[in-house]
Amino acid sequence: MSQDHQREFPSPDHFSPEEWAARVQLAACYRIFNHLGWTELIYNHISLRVPGPPGTKHFLINPFGLHYSEVTASNLLKIDLQGQIIGRADWPFNPAGFTPHATIHDSVPGAHCVMHTHTTAGMGVACLEDGLSLSNFYSAQLHGKLAYHDFEGITVHADEGPRLLNSIGDKPAVILRNHGLLAWGDGVPRAFAVLWLLQRACEIQLATQAMGQPRLISEDIQRKCTADSLQFNAKFGAGQDVFDALTRQIDRVDPSYRS
Ligand SMILES: [Zn+2]
């Protein structure tokens, strides 16, 4: 199927094959977020590092003003760590909320993809005093993988970066308290797998706490669940198989993101 679509939407000459492949994959991710309802009007970001000149760090990110359902491989912006647009752009860039992305891309080794959401379940749990309850099938798969960072206001101030890094340590997912969810990974599929686990954990918690007191899971079982989790196991795709399946789904709905 994907080969058919690549024939339908040829790679433009002004992007390297590597950059074009990254653009198609990231545009697919924006459409998958839309498919899952993980959108917030025209806000939030998913960013992906692309190869650039030596000594530089360049990223692809959504153009400001477009809904995730309108993002395509060619309208993604390329920016640097300061949020300056590299090359041609038909849309502006929204720096609000980019600070955590820039901080993590710049300082966490291997953090090539960073995702942030404002879903109702995610924000709801982020606003709870006790945060994520380790009381369901999904949250139990995040033992030792989840960090918390205190709210300091809208994330536009670079001086928050070092405190955010300190909060995150080497954890692949962070609950931004009073704010939302954030995950990162060595690529789009891995970051997606982590964020999906966290999102589902928050959704189940929301349902549970609407009915009563959650029944907690022992730390031993949490550890076991995390070790057994398919989302972290390369043998079972570590997110790639899931991401590929969802990409096929959005291809059936609207493959225009490949253009
Ligand atoms: Zn946010």
PDB file of C-alpha atoms and ligand atoms in Angstrom:
ATOM      1  CA  MET A   1       0.000   0.000   0.000  1.00  0.00           C
ATOM      2  CA  SER A   2       2.664   2.511   0.971  1.00  0.00           C
ATOM      3  CA  GLN A   3       4.512   1.999  -2.323  1.00  0.00           C
ATOM      4  CA  ASP A   4       1.332   2.924  -4.207  1.00  0.00           C
ATOM      5  CA  HIS A   5       1.029   6.146  -2.266  1.00  0.00           C
ATOM      6  CA  GLN A   6       4.682   7.009  -2.779  1.00  0.00           C
ATOM      7  CA  ARG A   7       4.077   6.720  -6.531  1.00  0.00           C
ATOM      8  CA  GLU A   8       1.038   8.945  -6.164  1.00  0.00           C
ATOM      9  CA  PHE A   9       2.949  11.633  -4.225  1.00  0.00           C
ATOM     10  CA  PRO A  10       6.526  11.785  -5.544  1.00  0.00           C
ATOM     11  CA  SER A  11       9.305  13.211  -3.389  1.00  0.00           C
ATOM     12  CA  PRO A  12      10.031  16.863  -4.307  1.00  0.00           C
ATOM     13  CA  ASP A  13      13.567  17.458  -5.568  1.00  0.00           C
ATOM     14  CA  HIS A  14      14.365  20.186  -3.030  1.00  0.00           C
ATOM     15  CA  PHE A  15      14.276  17.779  -0.052  1.00  0.00           C
ATOM     16  CA  SER A  16      16.851  15.042   0.528  1.00  0.00           C
ATOM     17  CA  PRO A  17      15.385  11.489   0.532  1.00  0.00           C
ATOM     18  CA  GLU A  18      16.084  11.279   4.291  1.00  0.00           C
ATOM     19  CA  GLU A  19      14.303  14.536   5.019  1.00  0.00           C
ATOM     20  CA  TRP A  20      11.355  13.621   2.817  1.00  0.00           C
ATOM     21  CA  ALA A  21      10.954  10.244   4.566  1.00  0.00           C
ATOM     22  CA  ALA A  22      11.000  12.044   7.936  1.00  0.00           C
ATOM     23  CA  ARG A  23       8.432  14.552   6.663  1.00  0.00           C
ATOM     24  CA  VAL A  24       6.058  11.812   5.505  1.00  0.00           C
ATOM     25  CA  GLN A  25       6.393   9.930   8.785  1.00  0.00           C
ATOM     26  CA  LEU A  26       5.841  13.040  10.925  1.00  0.00           C
ATOM     27  CA  ALA A  27       2.887  14.186   8.806  1.00  0.00           C
ATOM     28  CA  ALA A  28       1.419  10.691   9.287  1.00  0.00           C
ATOM     29  CA  CYS A  29       1.861  11.123  13.031  1.00  0.00           C
ATOM     30  CA  TYR A  30      -0.077  14.419  13.024  1.00  0.00           C
ATOM     31  CA  ARG A  31      -2.903  12.697  11.127  1.00  0.00           C
ATOM     32  CA  ILE A  32      -2.821   9.768  13.580  1.00  0.00           C
ATOM     33  CA  PHE A  33      -3.125  12.213  16.508  1.00  0.00           C
ATOM     34  CA  ASN A  34      -6.132  13.735  14.743  1.00  0.00           C
ATOM     35  CA  HIS A  35      -7.602  10.267  14.174  1.00  0.00           C
ATOM     36  CA  LEU A  36      -7.247   9.550  17.906  1.00  0.00           C
ATOM     37  CA  GLY A  37      -8.695  12.928  18.944  1.00  0.00           C
ATOM     38  CA  TRP A  38      -5.408  14.101  20.457  1.00  0.00           C
ATOM     39  CA  THR A  39      -5.728  17.618  19.021  1.00  0.00           C
ATOM     40  CA  GLU A  40      -6.117  21.044  20.628  1.00  0.00           C
ATOM     41  CA  LEU A  41      -7.436  23.411  17.918  1.00  0.00           C
ATOM     42  CA  ILE A  42      -4.243  24.570  16.104  1.00  0.00           C
ATOM     43  CA  TYR A  43      -1.995  24.259  19.177  1.00  0.00           C
ATOM     44  CA  ASN A  44       0.560  21.785  20.589  1.00  0.00           C
ATOM     45  CA  HIS A  45       3.553  20.328  18.779  1.00  0.00           C
ATOM     46  CA  ILE A  46       5.120  17.077  17.659  1.00  0.00           C
ATOM     47  CA  SER A  47       8.749  17.662  16.631  1.00  0.00           C
ATOM     48  CA  LEU A  48      11.222  15.407  14.839  1.00  0.00           C
ATOM     49  CA  ARG A  49      14.927  15.919  14.304  1.00  0.00           C
ATOM     50  CA  VAL A  50      16.211  15.769  10.729  1.00  0.00           C
ATOM     51  CA  PRO A  51      19.771  15.596   9.425  1.00  0.00           C
ATOM     52  CA  GLY A  52      21.319  19.066   9.057  1.00  0.00           C
ATOM     53  CA  PRO A  53      24.781  20.583   8.534  1.00  0.00           C
ATOM     54  CA  PRO A  54      27.415  19.533  11.126  1.00  0.00           C
ATOM     55  CA  GLY A  55      27.040  21.359  14.426  1.00  0.00           C
ATOM     56  CA  THR A  56      23.366  22.165  13.849  1.00  0.00           C
ATOM     57  CA  LYS A  57      20.151  20.715  15.180  1.00  0.00           C
ATOM     58  CA  HIS A  58      17.195  21.038  12.857  1.00  0.00           C
ATOM     59  CA  PHE A  59      13.628  19.874  13.453  1.00  0.00           C
ATOM     60  CA  LEU A  60      10.396  19.438  11.591  1.00  0.00           C
ATOM     61  CA  ILE A  61       7.309  20.850  13.292  1.00  0.00           C
ATOM     62  CA  ASN A  62       3.706  21.845  12.502  1.00  0.00           C
ATOM     63  CA  PRO A  63       2.973  25.165  10.782  1.00  0.00           C
ATOM     64  CA  PHE A  64       1.031  27.609  12.979  1.00  0.00           C
ATOM     65  CA  GLY A  65      -2.568  28.037  11.865  1.00  0.00           C
ATOM     66  CA  LEU A  66      -3.149  24.537  10.528  1.00  0.00           C
ATOM     67  CA  HIS A  67      -5.184  21.850  12.227  1.00  0.00           C
ATOM     68  CA  TYR A  68      -3.384  18.507  12.553  1.00  0.00           C
ATOM     69  CA  SER A  69      -5.750  17.176   9.849  1.00  0.00           C
ATOM     70  CA  GLU A  70      -4.229  19.710   7.418  1.00  0.00           C
ATOM     71  CA  VAL A  71      -0.557  18.928   8.033  1.00  0.00           C
ATOM     72  CA  THR A  72       1.308  17.462   5.062  1.00  0.00           C
ATOM     73  CA  ALA A  73       4.888  16.350   4.424  1.00  0.00           C
ATOM     74  CA  SER A  74       5.644  19.503   2.417  1.00  0.00           C
ATOM     75  CA  ASN A  75       3.983  22.104   4.661  1.00  0.00           C
ATOM     76  CA  LEU A  76       5.858  21.030   7.802  1.00  0.00           C
ATOM     77  CA  LEU A  77       8.302  23.718   8.923  1.00  0.00           C
ATOM     78  CA  LYS A  78      12.008  23.149   9.445  1.00  0.00           C
ATOM     79  CA  ILE A  79      13.369  25.117  12.399  1.00  0.00           C
ATOM     80  CA  ASP A  80      16.477  25.335  14.551  1.00  0.00           C
ATOM     81  CA  LEU A  81      16.769  25.195  18.353  1.00  0.00           C
ATOM     82  CA  GLN A  82      15.950  28.898  18.582  1.00  0.00           C
ATOM     83  CA  GLY A  83      12.741  28.381  16.614  1.00  0.00           C
ATOM     84  CA  GLN A  84      14.099  30.159  13.511  1.00  0.00           C
ATOM     85  CA  ILE A  85      12.618  28.819  10.265  1.00  0.00           C
ATOM     86  CA  ILE A  86      15.137  27.187   7.893  1.00  0.00           C
ATOM     87  CA  GLY A  87      14.357  27.510   4.187  1.00  0.00           C
ATOM     88  CA  ARG A  88      11.010  28.176   2.599  1.00  0.00           C
ATOM     89  CA  ALA A  89       7.835  28.412   4.665  1.00  0.00           C
ATOM     90  CA  ASP A  90       4.261  29.226   3.711  1.00  0.00           C
ATOM     91  CA  TRP A  91       3.140  29.429   7.334  1.00  0.00           C
ATOM     92  CA  PRO A  92       4.512  30.995  10.514  1.00  0.00           C
ATOM     93  CA  PHE A  93       5.858  29.065  13.494  1.00  0.00           C
ATOM     94  CA  ASN A  94       4.213  29.230  16.917  1.00  0.00           C
ATOM     95  CA  PRO A  95       6.976  29.397  19.550  1.00  0.00           C
ATOM     96  CA  ALA A  96       4.519  28.920  22.445  1.00  0.00           C
ATOM     97  CA  GLY A  97       5.137  25.505  23.886  1.00  0.00           C
ATOM     98  CA  PHE A  98       8.325  24.935  21.881  1.00  0.00           C
ATOM     99  CA  THR A  99      10.616  25.483  24.897  1.00  0.00           C
ATOM    100  CA  PRO A 100      10.210  21.922  26.259  1.00  0.00           C
ATOM    101  CA  HIS A 101      10.785  20.478  22.778  1.00  0.00           C
ATOM    102  CA  ALA A 102      13.960  22.533  22.209  1.00  0.00           C
ATOM    103  CA  THR A 103      15.250  21.720  25.687  1.00  0.00           C
ATOM    104  CA  ILE A 104      14.748  17.978  25.335  1.00  0.00           C
ATOM    105  CA  HIS A 105      16.046  17.772  21.734  1.00  0.00           C
ATOM    106  CA  ASP A 106      19.122  19.751  22.744  1.00  0.00           C
ATOM    107  CA  SER A 107      20.014  18.016  25.983  1.00  0.00           C
ATOM    108  CA  VAL A 108      18.504  14.520  26.292  1.00  0.00           C
ATOM    109  CA  PRO A 109      20.684  12.035  24.367  1.00  0.00           C
ATOM    110  CA  GLY A 110      18.702  10.182  21.704  1.00  0.00           C
ATOM    111  CA  ALA A 111      15.599  12.372  22.014  1.00  0.00           C
ATOM    112  CA  HIS A 112      14.896  12.758  18.298  1.00  0.00           C
ATOM    113  CA  CYS A 113      11.111  12.980  18.576  1.00  0.00           C
ATOM    114  CA  VAL A 114       9.135  14.933  21.206  1.00  0.00           C
ATOM    115  CA  MET A 115       5.328  14.912  21.531  1.00  0.00           C
ATOM    116  CA  HIS A 116       3.031  16.989  23.722  1.00  0.00           C
ATOM    117  CA  THR A 117      -0.744  16.825  24.197  1.00  0.00           C
ATOM    118  CA  HIS A 118      -3.544  18.608  26.022  1.00  0.00           C
ATOM    119  CA  THR A 119      -6.062  15.749  26.004  1.00  0.00           C
ATOM    120  CA  THR A 120      -8.820  15.967  28.603  1.00  0.00           C
ATOM    121  CA  ALA A 121      -7.749  12.747  30.321  1.00  0.00           C
ATOM    122  CA  GLY A 122      -4.071  13.759  30.281  1.00  0.00           C
ATOM    123  CA  MET A 123      -4.693  17.263  31.583  1.00  0.00           C
ATOM    124  CA  GLY A 124      -7.160  15.925  34.151  1.00  0.00           C
ATOM    125  CA  VAL A 125      -4.580  13.576  35.645  1.00  0.00           C
ATOM    126  CA  ALA A 126      -1.909  16.323  35.409  1.00  0.00           C
ATOM    127  CA  CYS A 127      -4.156  18.487  37.603  1.00  0.00           C
ATOM    128  CA  LEU A 128      -4.515  15.851  40.338  1.00  0.00           C
ATOM    129  CA  GLU A 129      -2.440  16.293  43.479  1.00  0.00           C
ATOM    130  CA  ASP A 130      -1.338  12.630  43.314  1.00  0.00           C
ATOM    131  CA  GLY A 131      -0.932  12.470  39.529  1.00  0.00           C
ATOM    132  CA  LEU A 132      -1.077   9.106  37.797  1.00  0.00           C
ATOM    133  CA  SER A 133      -2.574   6.311  39.857  1.00  0.00           C
ATOM    134  CA  LEU A 134      -0.679   3.052  39.393  1.00  0.00           C
ATOM    135  CA  SER A 135      -3.942   1.168  39.386  1.00  0.00           C
ATOM    136  CA  ASN A 136      -4.577   0.000  35.846  1.00  0.00           C
ATOM    137  CA  PHE A 137      -3.184  -2.249  33.128  1.00  0.00           C
ATOM    138  CA  TYR A 138      -1.546   0.673  31.304  1.00  0.00           C
ATOM    139  CA  SER A 139      -0.181   2.750  34.177  1.00  0.00           C
ATOM    140  CA  ALA A 140       1.418  -0.452  35.523  1.00  0.00           C
ATOM    141  CA  GLN A 141       3.522  -0.551  32.331  1.00  0.00           C
ATOM    142  CA  LEU A 142       5.066   2.835  33.186  1.00  0.00           C
ATOM    143  CA  HIS A 143       6.822   1.882  36.416  1.00  0.00           C
ATOM    144  CA  GLY A 144      10.012   3.966  36.655  1.00  0.00           C
ATOM    145  CA  LYS A 145       9.309   5.575  33.273  1.00  0.00           C
ATOM    146  CA  LEU A 146       7.302   8.614  34.342  1.00  0.00           C
ATOM    147  CA  ALA A 147       8.567  11.990  35.571  1.00  0.00           C
ATOM    148  CA  TYR A 148       6.705  15.032  36.917  1.00  0.00           C
ATOM    149  CA  HIS A 149       7.469  18.681  36.363  1.00  0.00           C
ATOM    150  CA  ASP A 150       5.835  21.520  38.317  1.00  0.00           C
ATOM    151  CA  PHE A 151       3.822  24.156  36.502  1.00  0.00           C
ATOM    152  CA  GLU A 152       5.609  27.467  35.892  1.00  0.00           C
ATOM    153  CA  GLY A 153       3.103  29.036  33.488  1.00  0.00           C
ATOM    154  CA  ILE A 154       2.951  28.899  29.687  1.00  0.00           C
ATOM    155  CA  THR A 155       6.113  27.207  28.431  1.00  0.00           C
ATOM    156  CA  VAL A 156       7.709  30.095  26.520  1.00  0.00           C
ATOM    157  CA  HIS A 157      10.578  30.999  28.862  1.00  0.00           C
ATOM    158  CA  ALA A 158      13.950  29.375  28.126  1.00  0.00           C
ATOM    159  CA  ASP A 159      15.052  29.622  31.762  1.00  0.00           C
ATOM    160  CA  GLU A 160      12.612  26.812  32.618  1.00  0.00           C
ATOM    161  CA  GLY A 161      14.689  24.417  30.463  1.00  0.00           C
ATOM    162  CA  PRO A 162      17.268  23.319  33.070  1.00  0.00           C
ATOM    163  CA  ARG A 163      14.537  22.746  35.693  1.00  0.00           C
ATOM    164  CA  LEU A 164      12.547  20.676  33.179  1.00  0.00           C
ATOM    165  CA  LEU A 165      15.638  18.582  32.383  1.00  0.00           C
ATOM    166  CA  ASN A 166      16.252  18.084  36.068  1.00  0.00           C
ATOM    167  CA  SER A 167      12.664  16.892  36.512  1.00  0.00           C
ATOM    168  CA  ILE A 168      12.812  14.521  33.529  1.00  0.00           C
ATOM    169  CA  GLY A 169      16.183  12.844  34.173  1.00  0.00           C
ATOM    170  CA  ASP A 170      16.234   9.831  31.838  1.00  0.00           C
ATOM    171  CA  LYS A 171      12.474   9.159  31.921  1.00  0.00           C
ATOM    172  CA  PRO A 172      10.777   8.924  28.487  1.00  0.00           C
ATOM    173  CA  ALA A 173       7.484  10.411  29.672  1.00  0.00           C
ATOM    174  CA  VAL A 174       6.627  13.374  31.849  1.00  0.00           C
ATOM    175  CA  ILE A 175       3.439  14.726  33.323  1.00  0.00           C
ATOM    176  CA  LEU A 176       3.626  18.516  33.165  1.00  0.00           C
ATOM    177  CA  ARG A 177       1.636  19.285  36.303  1.00  0.00           C
ATOM    178  CA  ASN A 178      -1.526  21.364  35.821  1.00  0.00           C
ATOM    179  CA  HIS A 179      -0.768  21.268  32.093  1.00  0.00           C
ATOM    180  CA  GLY A 180      -0.514  18.061  30.039  1.00  0.00           C
ATOM    181  CA  LEU A 181       1.482  15.076  28.833  1.00  0.00           C
ATOM    182  CA  LEU A 182       4.843  14.886  27.083  1.00  0.00           C
ATOM    183  CA  ALA A 183       6.857  11.953  25.744  1.00  0.00           C
ATOM    184  CA  TRP A 184      10.007  11.585  23.715  1.00  0.00           C
ATOM    185  CA  GLY A 185      11.846   8.781  21.919  1.00  0.00           C
ATOM    186  CA  ASP A 186      14.586   7.915  19.443  1.00  0.00           C
ATOM    187  CA  GLY A 187      11.991   8.202  16.677  1.00  0.00           C
ATOM    188  CA  VAL A 188       8.304   8.794  16.053  1.00  0.00           C
ATOM    189  CA  PRO A 189       7.078   5.208  16.701  1.00  0.00           C
ATOM    190  CA  ARG A 190       8.809   4.868  20.082  1.00  0.00           C
ATOM    191  CA  ALA A 191       7.673   8.273  21.339  1.00  0.00           C
ATOM    192  CA  PHE A 192       4.160   7.472  20.136  1.00  0.00           C
ATOM    193  CA  ALA A 193       4.122   4.115  21.952  1.00  0.00           C
ATOM    194  CA  VAL A 194       5.117   5.771  25.231  1.00  0.00           C
ATOM    195  CA  LEU A 195       2.606   8.602  24.893  1.00  0.00           C
ATOM    196  CA  TRP A 196      -0.155   6.176  23.933  1.00  0.00           C
ATOM    197  CA  LEU A 197       0.476   4.112  27.080  1.00  0.00           C
ATOM    198  CA  LEU A 198       0.361   7.236  29.235  1.00  0.00           C
ATOM    199  CA  GLN A 199      -2.750   8.567  27.499  1.00  0.00           C
ATOM    200  CA  ARG A 200      -4.601   5.259  27.916  1.00  0.00           C
ATOM    201  CA  ALA A 201      -3.515   5.056  31.565  1.00  0.00           C
ATOM    202  CA  CYS A 202      -4.987   8.533  32.121  1.00  0.00           C
ATOM    203  CA  GLU A 203      -8.243   7.653  30.321  1.00  0.00           C
ATOM    204  CA  ILE A 204      -8.739   4.540  32.442  1.00  0.00           C
ATOM    205  CA  GLN A 205      -7.942   6.496  35.593  1.00  0.00           C
ATOM    206  CA  LEU A 206     -10.538   9.109  34.633  1.00  0.00           C
ATOM    207  CA  ALA A 207     -13.156   6.370  34.224  1.00  0.00           C
ATOM    208  CA  THR A 208     -12.120   4.631  37.448  1.00  0.00           C
ATOM    209  CA  GLN A 209     -12.122   7.731  39.638  1.00  0.00           C
ATOM    210  CA  ALA A 210     -15.518   8.764  38.236  1.00  0.00           C
ATOM    211  CA  MET A 211     -16.841   5.565  39.815  1.00  0.00           C
ATOM    212  CA  GLY A 212     -14.827   5.311  43.022  1.00  0.00           C
ATOM    213  CA  GLN A 213     -11.498   4.562  44.616  1.00  0.00           C
ATOM    214  CA  PRO A 214      -8.879   2.899  42.351  1.00  0.00           C
ATOM    215  CA  ARG A 215      -7.477  -0.442  43.489  1.00  0.00           C
ATOM    216  CA  LEU A 216      -3.688  -0.051  43.501  1.00  0.00           C
ATOM    217  CA  ILE A 217      -1.250  -2.515  41.903  1.00  0.00           C
ATOM    218  CA  SER A 218       1.761  -3.702  43.918  1.00  0.00           C
ATOM    219  CA  GLU A 219       5.203  -2.426  42.915  1.00  0.00           C
ATOM    220  CA  ASP A 220       6.383  -5.959  42.081  1.00  0.00           C
ATOM    221  CA  ILE A 221       3.583  -6.390  39.571  1.00  0.00           C
ATOM    222  CA  GLN A 222       4.180  -2.885  38.158  1.00  0.00           C
ATOM    223  CA  ARG A 223       7.837  -3.783  37.560  1.00  0.00           C
ATOM    224  CA  LYS A 224       6.852  -7.043  35.889  1.00  0.00           C
ATOM    225  CA  CYS A 225       4.268  -5.303  33.671  1.00  0.00           C
ATOM    226  CA  THR A 226       6.812  -2.698  32.552  1.00  0.00           C
ATOM    227  CA  ALA A 227       9.412  -5.374  31.745  1.00  0.00           C
ATOM    228  CA  ASP A 228       6.831  -7.387  29.769  1.00  0.00           C
ATOM    229  CA  SER A 229       5.294  -4.398  27.965  1.00  0.00           C
ATOM    230  CA  LEU A 230       5.259  -4.811  24.194  1.00  0.00           C
ATOM    231  CA  GLN A 231       5.605  -1.037  23.766  1.00  0.00           C
ATOM    232  CA  PHE A 232       9.193  -1.157  25.040  1.00  0.00           C
ATOM    233  CA  ASN A 233      10.205  -4.493  23.496  1.00  0.00           C
ATOM    234  CA  ALA A 234      12.106  -4.239  20.186  1.00  0.00           C
ATOM    235  CA  LYS A 235      11.228  -7.885  19.443  1.00  0.00           C
ATOM    236  CA  PHE A 236       7.581  -6.872  19.256  1.00  0.00           C
ATOM    237  CA  GLY A 237       8.107  -3.669  17.311  1.00  0.00           C
ATOM    238  CA  ALA A 238       8.499  -1.235  20.255  1.00  0.00           C
ATOM    239  CA  GLY A 239       5.859   0.950  18.687  1.00  0.00           C
ATOM    240  CA  GLN A 240       6.825   0.435  15.029  1.00  0.00           C
ATOM    241  CA  ASP A 241       4.193  -2.252  14.357  1.00  0.00           C
ATOM    242  CA  VAL A 242       1.496  -0.127  16.007  1.00  0.00           C
ATOM    243  CA  PHE A 243       2.562   3.004  14.154  1.00  0.00           C
ATOM    244  CA  ASP A 244       2.589   1.130  10.824  1.00  0.00           C
ATOM    245  CA  ALA A 245      -0.920  -0.227  11.448  1.00  0.00           C
ATOM    246  CA  LEU A 246      -2.251   3.238  12.280  1.00  0.00           C
ATOM    247  CA  THR A 247      -0.495   4.681   9.219  1.00  0.00           C
ATOM    248  CA  ARG A 248      -2.363   2.151   7.051  1.00  0.00           C
ATOM    249  CA  GLN A 249      -5.608   3.281   8.688  1.00  0.00           C
ATOM    250  CA  ILE A 250      -5.074   6.960   7.916  1.00  0.00           C
ATOM    251  CA  ASP A 251      -3.904   6.043   4.396  1.00  0.00           C
ATOM    252  CA  ARG A 252      -7.330   4.521   3.821  1.00  0.00           C
ATOM    253  CA  VAL A 253      -9.054   7.710   5.036  1.00  0.00           C
ATOM    254  CA  ASP A 254      -6.929  10.444   3.416  1.00  0.00           C
ATOM    255  CA  PRO A 255      -3.379   9.877   2.082  1.00  0.00           C
ATOM    256  CA  SER A 256      -2.911  13.589   1.262  1.00  0.00           C
ATOM    257  CA  TYR A 257      -0.498  13.963   4.184  1.00  0.00           C
ATOM    258  CA  ARG A 258       2.061  12.282   1.890  1.00  0.00           C
ATOM    259  CA  SER A 259       2.047  15.279  -0.468  1.00  0.00           C
TER     260      SER A 259
HETATM  261 ZN    ZN B   1       1.024  22.575  26.442  1.00  0.00          ZN
END
